[in-house]
N, CA, C and O atoms as a GROMACS GRO file, in nm:
protein
  260
    1MET      N    1  12.643  16.929  17.527
    1MET     CA    2  12.534  16.893  17.410
    1MET      C    3  12.495  17.023  17.346
    1MET      O    4  12.461  17.099  17.436
    2LYS      N    5  12.484  17.097  17.200
    2LYS     CA    6  12.448  17.127  17.162
    2LYS      C    7  12.306  17.152  17.142
    2LYS      O    8  12.254  17.062  17.076
    3LEU      N    9  12.234  17.235  17.174
    3LEU     CA   10  12.067  17.298  17.127
    3LEU      C   11  12.065  17.412  17.094
    3LEU      O   12  12.153  17.498  17.099
    4GLN      N   13  11.895  17.415  17.033
    4GLN     CA   14  11.865  17.549  16.989
    4GLN      C   15  11.782  17.581  17.118
    4GLN      O   16  11.697  17.507  17.168
    5LEU      N   17  11.835  17.739  17.178
    5LEU     CA   18  11.709  17.772  17.282
    5LEU      C   19  11.644  17.896  17.229
    5LEU      O   20  11.700  18.006  17.225
    6ASN      N   21  11.509  17.867  17.185
    6ASN     CA   22  11.476  18.061  17.160
    6ASN      C   23  11.523  18.041  17.036
    6ASN      O   24  11.476  18.140  16.979
    7GLY      N   25  11.596  17.970  16.935
    7GLY     CA   26  11.607  18.021  16.850
    7GLY      C   27  11.793  18.014  16.806
    7GLY      O   28  11.851  17.976  16.704
    8GLU      N   29  11.852  18.079  16.959
    8GLU     CA   30  11.972  18.074  16.974
    8GLU      C   31  12.061  17.899  17.031
    8GLU      O   32  12.010  17.824  17.114
    9PRO      N   33  12.171  17.878  16.972
    9PRO     CA   34  12.244  17.824  16.984
    9PRO      C   35  12.319  17.802  17.159
    9PRO      O   36  12.417  17.865  17.199
   10VAL      N   37  12.260  17.719  17.223
   10VAL     CA   38  12.343  17.727  17.334
   10VAL      C   39  12.421  17.540  17.359
   10VAL      O   40  12.452  17.450  17.281
   11GLU      N   41  12.424  17.552  17.462
   11GLU     CA   42  12.584  17.437  17.482
   11GLU      C   43  12.522  17.382  17.662
   11GLU      O   44  12.535  17.444  17.768
   12THR      N   45  12.467  17.271  17.643
   12THR     CA   46  12.452  17.260  17.821
   12THR      C   47  12.492  17.125  17.833
   12THR      O   48  12.511  17.061  17.729
   13ARG      N   49  12.510  17.064  17.962
   13ARG     CA   50  12.583  16.930  18.013
   13ARG      C   51  12.438  16.887  18.095
   13ARG      O   52  12.452  16.788  18.167
   14GLY      N   53  12.348  16.928  18.095
   14GLY     CA   54  12.241  16.837  18.148
   14GLY      C   55  12.188  16.768  18.041
   14GLY      O   56  12.207  16.776  17.920
   15ASP      N   57  12.100  16.680  18.128
   15ASP     CA   58  12.056  16.577  18.012
   15ASP      C   59  11.897  16.559  17.996
   15ASP      O   60  11.836  16.487  17.916
   16THR      N   61  11.847  16.645  18.095
   16THR     CA   62  11.699  16.678  18.058
   16THR      C   63  11.640  16.823  18.041
   16THR      O   64  11.705  16.927  18.044
   17LEU      N   65  11.514  16.810  18.023
   17LEU     CA   66  11.444  16.966  18.024
   17LEU      C   67  11.477  17.072  18.147
   17LEU      O   68  11.527  17.184  18.160
   18ALA      N   69  11.430  16.987  18.214
   18ALA     CA   70  11.459  17.120  18.361
   18ALA      C   71  11.618  17.126  18.357
   18ALA      O   72  11.672  17.237  18.350
   19ASP      N   73  11.686  17.026  18.362
   19ASP     CA   74  11.851  17.059  18.371
   19ASP      C   75  11.871  17.200  18.345
   19ASP      O   76  11.936  17.286  18.404
   20LEU      N   77  11.773  17.201  18.203
   20LEU     CA   78  11.831  17.296  18.080
   20LEU      C   79  11.777  17.428  18.128
   20LEU      O   80  11.829  17.539  18.114
   21LEU      N   81  11.657  17.394  18.190
   21LEU     CA   82  11.566  17.522  18.284
   21LEU      C   83  11.655  17.635  18.354
   21LEU      O   84  11.693  17.752  18.344
   22GLU      N   85  11.664  17.512  18.435
   22GLU     CA   86  11.789  17.533  18.557
   22GLU      C   87  11.913  17.627  18.526
   22GLU      O   88  11.951  17.726  18.589
   23ALA      N   89  11.968  17.567  18.407
   23ALA     CA   90  12.091  17.603  18.406
   23ALA      C   91  12.100  17.761  18.307
   23ALA      O   92  12.206  17.825  18.302
   24GLU      N   93  12.006  17.794  18.254
   24GLU     CA   94  11.976  17.937  18.179
   24GLU      C   95  11.880  18.003  18.249
   24GLU      O   96  11.806  18.086  18.196
   25GLY      N   97  11.874  17.968  18.385
   25GLY     CA   98  11.812  18.081  18.451
   25GLY      C   99  11.613  18.106  18.463
   25GLY      O  100  11.546  18.193  18.521
   26PHE      N  101  11.574  17.990  18.381
   26PHE     CA  102  11.438  17.968  18.450
   26PHE      C  103  11.371  17.857  18.524
   26PHE      O  104  11.276  17.785  18.492
   27GLY      N  105  11.442  17.860  18.630
   27GLY     CA  106  11.456  17.713  18.710
   27GLY      C  107  11.309  17.724  18.769
   27GLY      O  108  11.219  17.645  18.740
   28GLY      N  109  11.292  17.860  18.878
   28GLY     CA  110  11.191  17.876  18.907
   28GLY      C  111  11.030  18.007  18.864
   28GLY      O  112  10.939  18.064  18.924
   29ALA      N  113  11.086  17.994  18.713
   29ALA     CA  114  10.958  18.094  18.661
   29ALA      C  115  10.828  17.984  18.597
   29ALA      O  116  10.826  17.862  18.586
   30LYS      N  117  10.764  18.053  18.576
   30LYS     CA  118  10.598  17.993  18.539
   30LYS      C  119  10.636  17.988  18.355
   30LYS      O  120  10.600  18.085  18.288
   31VAL      N  121  10.689  17.904  18.304
   31VAL     CA  122  10.700  17.947  18.181
   31VAL      C  123  10.620  17.790  18.086
   31VAL      O  124  10.611  17.681  18.143
   32ALA      N  125  10.582  17.807  17.969
   32ALA     CA  126  10.517  17.704  17.876
   32ALA      C  127  10.708  17.660  17.788
   32ALA      O  128  10.810  17.727  17.772
   33THR      N  129  10.668  17.524  17.755
   33THR     CA  130  10.804  17.513  17.724
   33THR      C  131  10.771  17.368  17.593
   33THR      O  132  10.696  17.273  17.608
   34ALA      N  133  10.813  17.384  17.535
   34ALA     CA  134  10.841  17.308  17.373
   34ALA      C  135  10.922  17.223  17.348
   34ALA      O  136  11.027  17.280  17.376
   35VAL      N  137  10.951  17.109  17.308
   35VAL     CA  138  11.140  17.059  17.238
   35VAL      C  139  11.078  16.975  17.084
   35VAL      O  140  11.010  16.874  17.066
   36ASN      N  141  11.133  17.063  17.007
   36ASN     CA  142  11.139  17.042  16.868
   36ASN      C  143  10.975  17.043  16.824
   36ASN      O  144  10.943  16.985  16.720
   37GLY      N  145  10.891  17.097  16.891
   37GLY     CA  146  10.757  17.170  16.849
   37GLY      C  147  10.665  17.076  16.877
   37GLY      O  148  10.587  17.027  16.795
   38THR      N  149  10.679  17.035  17.064
   38THR     CA  150  10.590  16.961  17.079
   38THR      C  151  10.587  16.992  17.246
   38THR      O  152  10.676  16.971  17.328
   39PHE      N  153  10.470  17.044  17.263
   39PHE     CA  154  10.407  17.067  17.451
   39PHE      C  155  10.494  16.986  17.512
   39PHE      O  156  10.496  16.870  17.470
   40VAL      N  157  10.579  17.019  17.612
   40VAL     CA  158  10.606  16.962  17.736
   40VAL      C  159  10.575  17.018  17.867
   40VAL      O  160  10.644  17.110  17.912
   41PRO      N  161  10.466  16.966  17.937
   41PRO     CA  162  10.445  16.988  18.049
   41PRO      C  163  10.525  17.007  18.171
   41PRO      O  164  10.609  16.919  18.190
   42ALA      N  165  10.517  17.123  18.280
   42ALA     CA  166  10.582  17.140  18.390
   42ALA      C  167  10.632  17.024  18.424
   42ALA      O  168  10.752  16.999  18.414
   43GLY      N  169  10.515  16.913  18.480
   43GLY     CA  170  10.562  16.788  18.519
   43GLY      C  171  10.628  16.658  18.446
   43GLY      O  172  10.653  16.539  18.470
   44LEU      N  173  10.638  16.739  18.356
   44LEU     CA  174  10.704  16.580  18.265
   44LEU      C  175  10.840  16.630  18.175
   44LEU      O  176  10.877  16.589  18.065
   45ARG      N  177  10.911  16.749  18.279
   45ARG     CA  178  11.026  16.816  18.208
   45ARG      C  179  11.146  16.753  18.262
   45ARG      O  180  11.244  16.722  18.194
   46ALA      N  181  11.130  16.730  18.426
   46ALA     CA  182  11.256  16.637  18.515
   46ALA      C  183  11.311  16.500  18.423
   46ALA      O  184  11.428  16.467  18.402
   47GLY      N  185  11.179  16.432  18.374
   47GLY     CA  186  11.213  16.298  18.272
   47GLY      C  187  11.191  16.289  18.137
   47GLY      O  188  11.185  16.181  18.078
   48HIS      N  189  11.172  16.474  18.046
   48HIS     CA  190  11.231  16.448  17.941
   48HIS      C  191  11.364  16.459  17.851
   48HIS      O  192  11.400  16.565  17.799
   49ILE      N  193  11.428  16.346  17.840
   49ILE     CA  194  11.602  16.380  17.784
   49ILE      C  195  11.573  16.486  17.639
   49ILE      O  196  11.474  16.503  17.568
   50LEU      N  197  11.695  16.538  17.638
   50LEU     CA  198  11.733  16.609  17.533
   50LEU      C  199  11.831  16.526  17.501
   50LEU      O  200  11.907  16.458  17.570
   51ALA      N  201  11.815  16.542  17.361
   51ALA     CA  202  11.920  16.534  17.247
   51ALA      C  203  11.980  16.656  17.177
   51ALA      O  204  11.945  16.774  17.173
   52GLU      N  205  12.106  16.570  17.109
   52GLU     CA  206  12.245  16.650  17.032
   52GLU      C  207  12.119  16.732  16.956
   52GLU      O  208  12.008  16.679  16.966
   53GLY      N  209  12.130  16.857  16.882
   53GLY     CA  210  12.039  16.921  16.815
   53GLY      C  211  11.932  16.932  16.831
   53GLY      O  212  11.863  16.958  16.733
   54ASP      N  213  11.860  16.915  16.981
   54ASP     CA  214  11.712  16.981  16.981
   54ASP      C  215  11.701  17.122  16.972
   54ASP      O  216  11.782  17.211  16.998
   55SER      N  217  11.536  17.123  16.914
   55SER     CA  218  11.482  17.300  16.949
   55SER      C  219  11.412  17.282  17.010
   55SER      O  220  11.314  17.209  17.000
   56VAL      N  221  11.473  17.388  17.140
   56VAL     CA  222  11.361  17.437  17.306
   56VAL      C  223  11.340  17.514  17.260
   56VAL      O  224  11.418  17.586  17.197
   57GLU      N  225  11.203  17.530  17.279
   57GLU     CA  226  11.109  17.702  17.310
   57GLU      C  227  11.053  17.709  17.464
   57GLU      O  228  10.995  17.613  17.515
   58VAL      N  229  11.077  17.822  17.527
   58VAL     CA  230  11.074  17.845  17.645
   58VAL      C  231  10.976  17.992  17.643
   58VAL      O  232  11.018  18.098  17.595
   59LEU      N  233  10.813  17.973  17.716
   59LEU     CA  234  10.784  18.093  17.668
   59LEU      C  235  10.712  18.155  17.780
   59LEU      O  236  10.634  18.074  17.829
   60ALA      N  237  10.712  18.275  17.839
   60ALA     CA  238  10.671  18.303  17.972
   60ALA      C  239  10.535  18.404  17.894
   60ALA      O  240  10.515  18.470  17.792
   61PRO      N  241  10.437  18.346  18.069
   61PRO     CA  242  10.310  18.422  18.013
   61PRO      C  243  10.301  18.595  17.971
   61PRO      O  244  10.369  18.692  18.004
   62MET      N  245  10.179  18.575  17.880
   62MET     CA  246  10.200  18.769  17.847
   62MET      C  247  10.087  18.820  17.974
   62MET      O  248  10.000  18.751  18.028
   63GLN      N  249  10.119  18.949  17.996
   63GLN     CA  250   9.975  19.007  18.057
   63GLN      C  251   9.950  19.157  18.005
   63GLN      O  252  10.009  19.248  17.946
   64GLY      N  253   9.860  19.136  18.048
   64GLY     CA  254   9.772  19.349  17.954
   64GLY      C  255   9.633  19.294  17.872
   64GLY      O  256   9.560  19.196  17.888
   65GLY      N  257   9.634  19.400  17.785
   65GLY     CA  258   9.515  19.338  17.746
   65GLY      C  259   9.480  19.488  17.590
   65GLY      O  260   9.380  19.482  17.519
   0.00000   0.00000   0.00000
């Protein structure tokens, strides 16, 4: 399936947001996620089914001040 991940085209075999994060190296990272502009909490990622053409954003927390 073809998706956009942080504005870049990617292809994945996974069906869920959790599958995509694992495949792209974000599996254990503390990140915030949104699909098509809607926030998806960490606890719901395994059940969030992705569709062809979805736009996924993954944001890491920033430190500093």
